[in-house]
Structures are given as C-alpha cells and as structure tokens.
Amino acid sequence: MANFSKPHAPRFSVEVYQNEYLPEGGREVNAIVTVTSTGGGTGGGTAPAGAALSPSAVPGQAPSAAVVIMVDCSGSMDYPPTKMRNARDATAAAIDTLRDGVTFAVVAGTHQAKEVYPGNGRLATADAQTRAQAKEALRRLSAGGGTAIGTWLKLADRLLSSADVPIRHGILLTDGRNEHESPADLKAALDACAGRFTCDARGVGTDWEVKEVTQIASALLGTADIVADPSGLAADFTRMMENAMGKEVADVALRLWTPVGVEITFVKQVAPTVEELTDRRTEAGPRAGDYPTGSWGDESRDYHVCVQVPEAGIGQEMLAARVSLILPDPAGGTPQALSQGLVRAVWTEDMAASTALNPQVAHYTGQAELAQVIQQGLDARKSGDMDGATAKLGRAVQLAAASGNADTAKLLAKVVDVVDEATGTVRLKAKVAEADEMTLETRSTKTVRVKK
C-alpha cells in the first residue's frame, strides 16, 4: 500500500459541470465530465482533494511498456525518394526516444507485414545496443509492394500481446490508400485489435485517405494527423513517442451507472478531440456500462454525457447518473474505482434557472457541431455540391470564431474566403491546395477547451 502516496502513481479526479435544473416536463440532462490525471512519472503536480490513487505504478519508475512502429514501405514511398529516407530517420528518432527497459519492434508494411527488427516474433528490450541494432536494420528498409494496413496491425497485435506490460502502443505511418485489402478486412483487423493496444496514425504527403487514417486512430484510441511535408516526420515521431512514454495507466474505463427509468442518449469525448463512445459500451453489471478511454499520462480530458430522465413534478430531484473511473484488475479480480462524480436532475418552476445554459455544455455542443459541419462541408465540396459546401463551411467559420478555436479558424481560411465570420458568410476558394484540405479534414475533431 505504501506506494499509493508516492508521486509516481497518477491520481485521478472527476468534476461534473451541468445545469441540474429542469422545467416541468423536462427530461434531457446534459453534463460535461472533466477527468484529470496528475502526479504521474512525467509531469508531476498534485492531485485535487479527494482524488483516488492508481496502484499501477512502481515508485520512481514508470510502468513498463511495449511499442511497435509500423512503417509504410509500399512502392509509393519512393516518390519522391526523400520520403523513404525521412521515414527511416523519423523511426530512428522515435527509437532514440524509447526509455531503457521498454520493449519494442519495427514492422515494414506493404501488402504484407514483415518484422524488420528484432525478428522471429519477438520484441527487443530498449538499451544502447538494441537501439543501435534497430537503427542499423532501418538502413535496409526499401520501398516496393502494395498497401494492406490490416496485416500490419495484426502483426503488431501479435508482437504486443507477447509482452506482459500494462501499456501497449503502436505508431503507424502510411503514405497511400489501403488498396490491397477491402474496407471490411481493415475493419475486421481494427475490431480484433480494439482494446488490446492503442495506436497513433500518421499520413505523410497527400496521397493517403483521411477517413482511413482517422478510422485507425479512432478505433484504437490514438491520435491521427497529417505530415504534409515528409521532412517534418522526425519531429512528429519524437513527440508521439515522448507522449507514449508518458503514459502511466492503461485501459481506464468511464463507467456510467443510471437509475431505473433513465436512458442514455450519448456519451462522447469532447476534448482534446471529439470521439463518439456511445456504441463502444460494454455491460458492467445491473444498469452500468463501461466506455473505453485508453491509456493515461499527466493529462485532462472532457466527456459529454446526455441522458433522458423520467418526467417528475416541480420540487422533485433525482440522481440522473453516476460517473466513475474504473481500472481493471490484470489478475481478473474486482476492478478499482479511481474517482467518481454525480449528475443530478432537479425540477423547478424558476424559468431563469431551468433555461440557463451551462457554459461548458454549450461550448462543447458547439465544438461537436463544428467537427460535424467541417466533415459535411468537405464531403459536399468533393461531390460537387458547392452551395451545400458553402453553407456548412460558413457555419464552421461562425462556430470556430464564436468558440475561440483559432487553429481551426486558420485551417478554414485556407479553404474559404471569409466575408463575415460572425454571420458565417464565406466564399469557397477556387483553388485549394490538397494538403490544406486534408489538414482541415484530419484535424476537424480537435477542440479547444472552455475559457475558465
């Protein structure tokens, strides 16, 4: 028990932001749940009062992890030839960022998956010697063949499953479309890997499919991004690996318990990105369900929970939902509740109270709509519906401006000419660089937090 008070065990806290007041007949309850993990091995800091400690970390030493880097080696990686060189350099930089003792492997991905290092279905343990050997093996990487990403993921899963560690992570780089397997094959591979490891996915250049890369990251609870210029890969891979090395606790679930008569409308992550979790629920006993959140380091994330409560009279109140953070027991015993928060419903005849919008709920409702209208606008543009694209992207400009999402506003300004951001009046640009359009689509789900 002693290591619970050490600074290297992350502490989790849950805060609930909501307007709990409903008018007579009101049934919809919305809450933003902020989950914060502090005091892990990387960032330090103290936990808020009442936060529970995670027992998974050893004092003075981050929990062990396993990482597989999957590098696209299909024929298109030779165009231009610097692309393959940049990919090799980026993978070498990521290997240099591995902590001593972390196990790792490198996979070359084409229409089949091949272990580049260490080989024979094993993982190597990171130290000065294995890092040097891995970088030597990278020099032999060459481009040729097709693209079947599902096979890369299945090999990564086999390698990672051989490691008895809490944190299992993949990094995947592709420069092209997944042309040598069907969408159903990729989805089957993702379904098989979901919950077994997390994976960050990157598209390099502009010849890959945004929806494929974001689908991989979404299914495996990682990040997705574009590296339009291959020379930026090394810096991006280093950041990704530093982030992976900062993870302390894996497989944390958001557990939602609701009383009889309460129905869950949706559960979604809303910061740092919008991620729909409603359909990922696994049952966890009577009236309770778990939603996966992946692995955590020192960080904070926001979730939007929306439930329907039964009708009640003025003056009545009820617990609408209990939100807990749950850490499974690796030995299969009782999972540990790390922290919890309550969502309430109170019926009132005070119109001012029942119609007030909670600022957090209002903000994230706008951010979720922003992500949606960008996707719809870009899809309309691709299909030739210019009026639809103008309307949707104009609404996106309006939402980005109103919420202070400056990064998204900048990306939108590369696709449309903004006439009036307050009203969302825009004109589609006649010529848009492919990289600019793909960057907007890939980063459309990134949100900004509420200004406190």
XYZ file of C-alpha atoms in Angstrom:
452
model
C 0.000 0.000 0.000
C 2.913 2.375 0.655
C 3.435 3.261 -2.989
C -0.052 4.814 -3.169
C 1.324 8.040 -1.691
C 4.365 8.208 -3.967
C 4.345 10.935 -6.614
C 4.757 8.413 -9.435
C 1.307 6.876 -9.043
C -1.128 9.008 -11.038
C -4.162 10.358 -9.209
C -7.486 10.700 -10.989
C -10.187 13.255 -10.267
C -13.661 13.723 -11.759
C -15.506 17.056 -11.925
C -19.059 17.418 -13.256
C -20.304 20.637 -14.897
C -24.021 20.895 -15.589
C -27.207 22.886 -15.162
C -29.136 20.451 -12.992
C -32.408 22.429 -13.166
C -35.202 21.233 -15.480
C -38.576 22.851 -16.211
C -41.790 20.929 -15.541
C -41.880 18.081 -18.085
C -38.142 18.488 -18.840
C -36.350 15.199 -19.450
C -32.939 15.847 -21.055
C -29.949 16.171 -18.730
C -26.538 17.188 -20.101
C -23.251 17.171 -18.209
C -19.602 17.742 -19.058
C -17.370 15.401 -17.062
C -13.752 16.557 -16.719
C -11.314 13.738 -15.913
C -7.828 14.737 -14.777
C -4.821 12.503 -14.149
C -1.955 14.133 -12.247
C 1.241 13.245 -10.445
C 2.395 10.565 -12.890
C 6.022 9.905 -13.767
C 6.290 12.595 -16.433
C 4.578 15.768 -15.400
C 4.402 15.805 -11.608
C 1.853 18.018 -9.907
C -0.511 17.369 -7.067
C -3.904 15.811 -7.254
C -7.100 17.599 -6.332
C -8.503 16.762 -2.919
C -10.451 13.536 -2.809
C -8.810 12.068 -5.906
C -8.051 8.370 -5.752
C -4.600 6.950 -6.410
C -3.871 4.389 -9.082
C -1.836 1.448 -7.747
C -0.370 0.544 -11.125
C 2.864 2.498 -10.940
C 6.052 1.488 -9.160
C 7.641 4.337 -7.147
C 10.405 6.084 -9.081
C 9.806 4.057 -12.215
C 7.148 4.381 -14.893
C 5.286 1.150 -15.634
C 6.841 -0.877 -18.399
C 5.505 -0.500 -21.921
C 5.759 -2.187 -25.318
C 5.761 -0.268 -28.619
C 5.592 -1.414 -32.251
C 6.397 1.066 -35.038
C 4.754 0.225 -38.384
C 6.424 1.931 -41.362
C 4.827 2.025 -44.808
C 7.324 0.535 -47.279
C 4.976 0.332 -50.291
C 6.275 1.362 -53.720
C 4.833 4.885 -53.452
C 7.255 5.633 -50.574
C 9.917 6.044 -53.296
C 8.121 9.102 -54.771
C 9.935 11.307 -54.024
C 12.921 9.190 -52.861
C 13.428 11.521 -49.864
C 10.126 10.208 -48.396
C 11.585 6.792 -47.510
C 14.710 8.427 -46.097
C 12.574 10.751 -43.948
C 10.556 7.749 -42.712
C 13.745 5.903 -41.747
C 15.086 8.992 -39.944
C 11.765 9.505 -38.140
C 11.677 5.881 -36.966
C 15.293 6.200 -35.754
C 14.355 9.365 -33.823
C 11.407 7.538 -32.231
C 13.696 4.632 -31.236
C 16.085 7.140 -29.612
C 13.139 8.411 -27.536
C 12.348 4.959 -26.065
C 13.040 4.631 -22.340
C 15.517 1.962 -21.281
C 13.634 -1.264 -20.477
C 10.701 -0.634 -22.826
C 10.223 -3.484 -25.299
C 9.831 -2.632 -28.968
C 9.774 -3.849 -32.557
C 9.766 -2.334 -36.042
C 7.430 -3.637 -38.773
C 7.733 -2.887 -42.504
C 4.265 -2.638 -44.055
C 3.418 -3.404 -47.697
C 0.689 -5.777 -48.977
C 2.083 -7.962 -46.206
C 3.717 -7.211 -42.857
C 7.336 -8.059 -42.126
C 9.352 -7.782 -38.945
C 12.377 -5.583 -39.558
C 13.710 -5.729 -36.001
C 14.319 -7.761 -33.881
C 12.573 -10.552 -35.874
C 11.351 -14.076 -35.055
C 8.133 -12.850 -33.457
C 9.953 -11.216 -30.561
C 10.282 -7.777 -29.009
C 13.676 -6.252 -28.133
C 14.358 -4.504 -24.828
C 15.497 -0.919 -25.346
C 19.092 -0.129 -24.371
C 22.045 1.466 -26.166
C 22.895 -1.763 -28.004
C 19.372 -2.660 -29.241
C 18.706 0.936 -30.302
C 21.875 0.863 -32.419
C 20.926 -2.538 -33.897
C 17.405 -1.338 -34.734
C 18.735 1.783 -36.476
C 21.132 -0.390 -38.461
C 18.177 -2.584 -39.536
C 16.273 0.550 -40.640
C 19.005 1.318 -43.190
C 17.983 -1.804 -45.077
C 14.358 -0.635 -45.490
C 13.401 -0.116 -49.116
C 10.160 0.702 -50.914
C 8.234 -1.802 -53.028
C 4.855 -3.559 -52.989
C 1.297 -2.605 -52.099
C -0.628 -1.499 -49.002
C -2.679 -3.753 -46.687
C -2.781 -1.981 -43.316
C -4.878 -4.653 -41.581
C -1.971 -7.110 -41.899
C 0.381 -4.585 -40.265
C -1.989 -4.116 -37.329
C -2.473 -7.880 -36.856
C 1.303 -8.433 -36.723
C 1.685 -5.538 -34.263
C -1.037 -7.121 -32.104
C 0.737 -10.497 -32.118
C 4.032 -8.877 -31.110
C 2.494 -6.641 -28.424
C 0.433 -9.471 -26.939
C 3.684 -11.330 -26.172
C 4.613 -8.592 -23.655
C 3.291 -8.757 -20.102
C 3.090 -4.967 -19.685
C 0.295 -2.523 -18.897
C 0.977 -0.067 -21.758
C 0.858 -1.445 -25.327
C 1.203 1.120 -28.084
C 1.522 1.276 -31.853
C 2.728 4.032 -34.176
C 1.620 3.682 -37.801
C 2.841 5.660 -40.800
C 1.258 5.442 -44.246
C 1.586 7.471 -47.438
C -1.065 5.817 -49.578
C -4.533 4.325 -49.766
C -5.219 0.869 -48.372
C -5.615 -0.635 -51.853
C -4.624 -4.266 -51.276
C -7.349 -5.270 -48.842
C -11.061 -4.499 -48.610
C -12.514 -1.937 -46.180
C -14.158 -4.933 -44.461
C -10.721 -6.544 -43.929
C -9.364 -3.363 -42.340
C -12.441 -3.033 -40.122
C -12.128 -6.691 -39.025
C -8.471 -6.104 -38.109
C -9.392 -2.966 -36.135
C -12.204 -4.801 -34.323
C -9.746 -7.576 -33.408
C -7.140 -5.079 -32.109
C -9.510 -2.691 -30.280
C -8.871 -2.689 -26.545
C -5.624 -4.653 -26.987
C -3.350 -1.721 -27.818
C -3.588 1.995 -28.585
C -2.270 3.355 -31.874
C -1.305 6.758 -33.265
C -1.677 7.010 -37.059
C 0.022 9.455 -39.400
C -0.471 10.161 -43.095
C 2.578 11.562 -44.901
C 2.272 13.553 -48.116
C -1.163 13.914 -49.752
C -1.886 10.559 -51.467
C -3.493 8.800 -48.491
C -7.134 8.609 -47.432
C -8.038 10.806 -44.436
C -11.005 8.645 -43.398
C -8.778 5.510 -43.275
C -6.154 7.125 -41.041
C -8.736 8.703 -38.701
C -10.646 5.383 -38.573
C -7.497 3.601 -37.337
C -6.744 6.187 -34.653
C -10.381 6.327 -33.536
C -10.807 2.551 -33.251
C -7.531 2.189 -31.337
C -7.977 5.323 -29.160
C -4.906 7.101 -30.523
C -4.247 10.335 -32.392
C -4.403 10.990 -36.142
C -2.601 13.720 -38.053
C -1.140 14.738 -41.387
C 2.561 15.334 -42.003
C 2.226 17.028 -45.390
C 5.982 17.623 -45.716
C 7.963 14.399 -45.068
C 10.815 16.458 -43.570
C 8.558 17.045 -40.548
C 8.295 13.336 -39.722
C 11.222 13.081 -37.278
C 9.895 15.849 -35.031
C 6.383 14.362 -35.148
C 7.580 10.798 -34.376
C 9.664 12.091 -31.468
C 6.621 13.894 -29.997
C 4.431 10.811 -30.443
C 6.970 8.565 -28.719
C 7.501 11.051 -25.868
C 3.736 11.054 -25.374
C 3.606 7.233 -25.406
C 6.467 7.090 -22.878
C 4.471 9.447 -20.619
C 1.535 7.030 -20.308
C 1.225 5.552 -16.822
C -2.092 3.696 -16.684
C -3.804 1.650 -19.405
C -7.371 0.505 -20.049
C -9.126 3.075 -17.864
C -12.901 2.935 -18.426
C -15.563 5.575 -17.858
C -18.364 3.701 -16.055
C -21.867 5.119 -16.246
C -24.460 3.866 -13.761
C -28.049 5.053 -14.285
C -31.136 4.518 -12.099
C -34.225 2.661 -13.328
C -36.064 4.657 -15.994
C -33.040 6.704 -17.127
C -31.927 6.205 -20.733
C -28.504 7.113 -22.083
C -28.737 9.344 -25.188
C -24.993 9.543 -25.862
C -21.514 9.511 -24.316
C -18.702 11.222 -26.210
C -15.242 12.553 -25.557
C -15.248 16.278 -26.428
C -11.690 17.356 -25.553
C -8.946 17.270 -26.705
C -10.834 15.773 -29.686
C -14.417 14.734 -30.422
C -14.724 10.946 -30.172
C -18.078 9.128 -30.191
C -18.133 6.459 -27.436
C -21.862 5.601 -27.227
C -21.623 2.401 -29.292
C -18.494 1.181 -27.500
C -20.282 0.416 -24.256
C -19.659 -2.928 -22.587
C -22.103 -4.001 -19.872
C -20.715 -3.852 -16.332
C -23.436 -5.207 -14.077
C -27.018 -4.033 -13.475
C -27.697 -0.655 -15.194
C -23.959 0.062 -15.568
C -21.790 0.204 -18.672
C -18.121 0.891 -19.366
C -16.834 3.202 -22.116
C -13.141 2.815 -23.073
C -10.791 5.790 -22.660
C -7.425 4.109 -23.397
C -4.179 4.924 -21.616
C -3.388 7.985 -19.500
C -0.382 10.066 -18.551
C -0.490 13.523 -16.965
C -3.493 14.986 -18.789
C -7.092 16.133 -18.639
C -9.977 15.175 -20.933
C -13.628 16.212 -21.143
C -16.633 13.954 -21.815
C -20.221 14.933 -22.667
C -22.878 12.693 -21.106
C -26.520 13.141 -22.147
C -29.343 11.144 -20.517
C -33.162 11.123 -20.583
C -34.792 11.027 -17.152
C -38.433 10.143 -16.394
C -40.818 13.087 -16.048
C -41.221 14.401 -12.494
C -43.056 17.165 -10.658
C -41.792 20.567 -9.543
C -39.578 20.329 -6.454
C -38.531 16.727 -7.087
C -34.900 15.779 -7.601
C -33.043 12.614 -8.560
C -29.619 11.206 -9.253
C -29.587 11.037 -13.068
C -26.249 9.185 -13.413
C -23.119 8.247 -11.510
C -19.862 8.526 -13.448
C -16.844 6.545 -12.198
C -13.358 5.891 -13.492
C -12.563 2.205 -13.381
C -9.192 0.467 -13.550
C -9.436 -3.255 -14.340
C -7.512 -5.761 -12.239
C -4.955 -7.519 -14.512
C -5.482 -10.696 -12.461
C -9.207 -10.632 -13.231
C -10.308 -9.589 -9.740
C -12.576 -6.692 -8.755
C -11.812 -3.533 -10.753
C -10.781 -0.462 -8.776
C -12.868 2.726 -8.772
C -10.402 5.617 -9.081
C -12.816 8.539 -8.667
C -16.460 9.428 -9.293
C -18.892 12.275 -9.918
C -22.680 12.657 -9.809
C -25.098 14.006 -12.429
C -28.309 15.380 -10.880
C -31.751 16.467 -12.057
C -33.885 18.984 -10.132
C -37.312 20.145 -11.382
C -38.092 23.820 -10.772
C -40.654 26.436 -11.773
C -37.871 29.082 -11.835
C -37.625 29.751 -15.591
C -34.287 31.566 -15.297
C -32.720 28.560 -13.559
C -34.177 25.918 -15.881
C -33.323 27.724 -19.141
C -29.758 28.785 -18.235
C -27.163 27.096 -20.429
C -24.171 25.690 -18.599
C -21.150 27.323 -20.326
C -19.212 24.024 -20.598
C -22.179 22.161 -22.115
C -22.914 24.998 -24.552
C -19.260 25.267 -25.593
C -18.764 21.568 -26.308
C -22.109 21.227 -28.079
C -20.732 23.887 -30.448
C -17.364 22.121 -30.788
C -19.049 18.811 -31.683
C -21.189 20.634 -34.283
C -18.045 22.340 -35.626
C -16.364 18.966 -36.269
C -19.522 17.661 -37.939
C -20.127 20.629 -40.281
C -16.479 20.645 -41.437
C -16.784 16.977 -42.448
C -20.148 17.599 -44.146
C -18.833 20.700 -45.926
C -15.730 18.965 -47.281
C -17.767 15.931 -48.381
C -20.211 18.271 -50.187
C -17.297 20.066 -51.868
C -15.827 16.762 -53.093
C -19.201 15.659 -54.501
C -19.664 18.967 -56.366
C -22.428 20.392 -54.116
C -20.921 23.884 -53.860
C -23.992 25.501 -52.252
C -24.066 22.827 -49.536
C -20.314 23.145 -49.003
C -20.554 26.948 -48.687
C -23.386 26.716 -46.128
C -21.667 24.065 -43.969
C -18.180 25.629 -44.071
C -19.717 29.040 -43.390
C -21.364 27.625 -40.257
C -17.965 26.138 -39.310
C -16.286 29.568 -39.619
C -19.022 31.055 -37.398
C -18.644 28.328 -34.729
C -14.828 28.470 -34.764
C -14.893 32.251 -34.266
C -17.535 32.158 -31.522
C -15.705 29.477 -29.513
C -12.205 30.897 -29.931
C -10.962 27.865 -31.870
C -8.226 29.848 -33.643
C -6.367 26.803 -35.027
C -9.464 25.523 -36.845
C -10.331 29.066 -37.997
C -6.869 29.319 -39.626
C -7.328 25.983 -41.407
C -10.802 27.011 -42.640
C -9.376 30.267 -44.045
C -7.216 28.190 -46.412
C -10.336 26.568 -47.913
C -12.804 29.509 -47.910
C -12.579 33.303 -48.191
C -14.205 34.682 -45.047
C -16.526 37.615 -45.754
C -18.069 37.875 -42.251
C -17.146 35.370 -39.543
C -19.918 36.490 -37.166
C -22.650 35.543 -39.657
C -20.674 32.699 -41.284
C -20.677 34.364 -44.708
C -17.963 32.779 -46.866
C -16.991 32.086 -50.477
C -15.348 28.818 -51.500
C -11.823 29.351 -52.793
C -11.486 28.421 -56.471
C -8.147 26.687 -55.864
C -7.295 24.857 -52.656
C -4.000 23.059 -52.011
C -4.680 19.364 -51.392
C -2.554 19.432 -48.224
C -4.661 22.306 -46.817
C -7.938 20.479 -47.420
C -6.575 17.221 -45.944
C -5.179 19.050 -42.894
C -8.591 20.628 -42.207
C -10.323 17.244 -42.556
C -7.783 15.367 -40.399
C -7.803 17.969 -37.613
C -11.534 18.762 -37.763
C -12.232 16.889 -34.500
C -9.638 18.848 -32.473
C -11.397 21.069 -29.931
C -10.482 23.974 -27.668
C -11.347 23.917 -24.003
C -13.734 26.321 -22.299
C -12.110 29.571 -21.224
C -12.321 29.378 -17.440
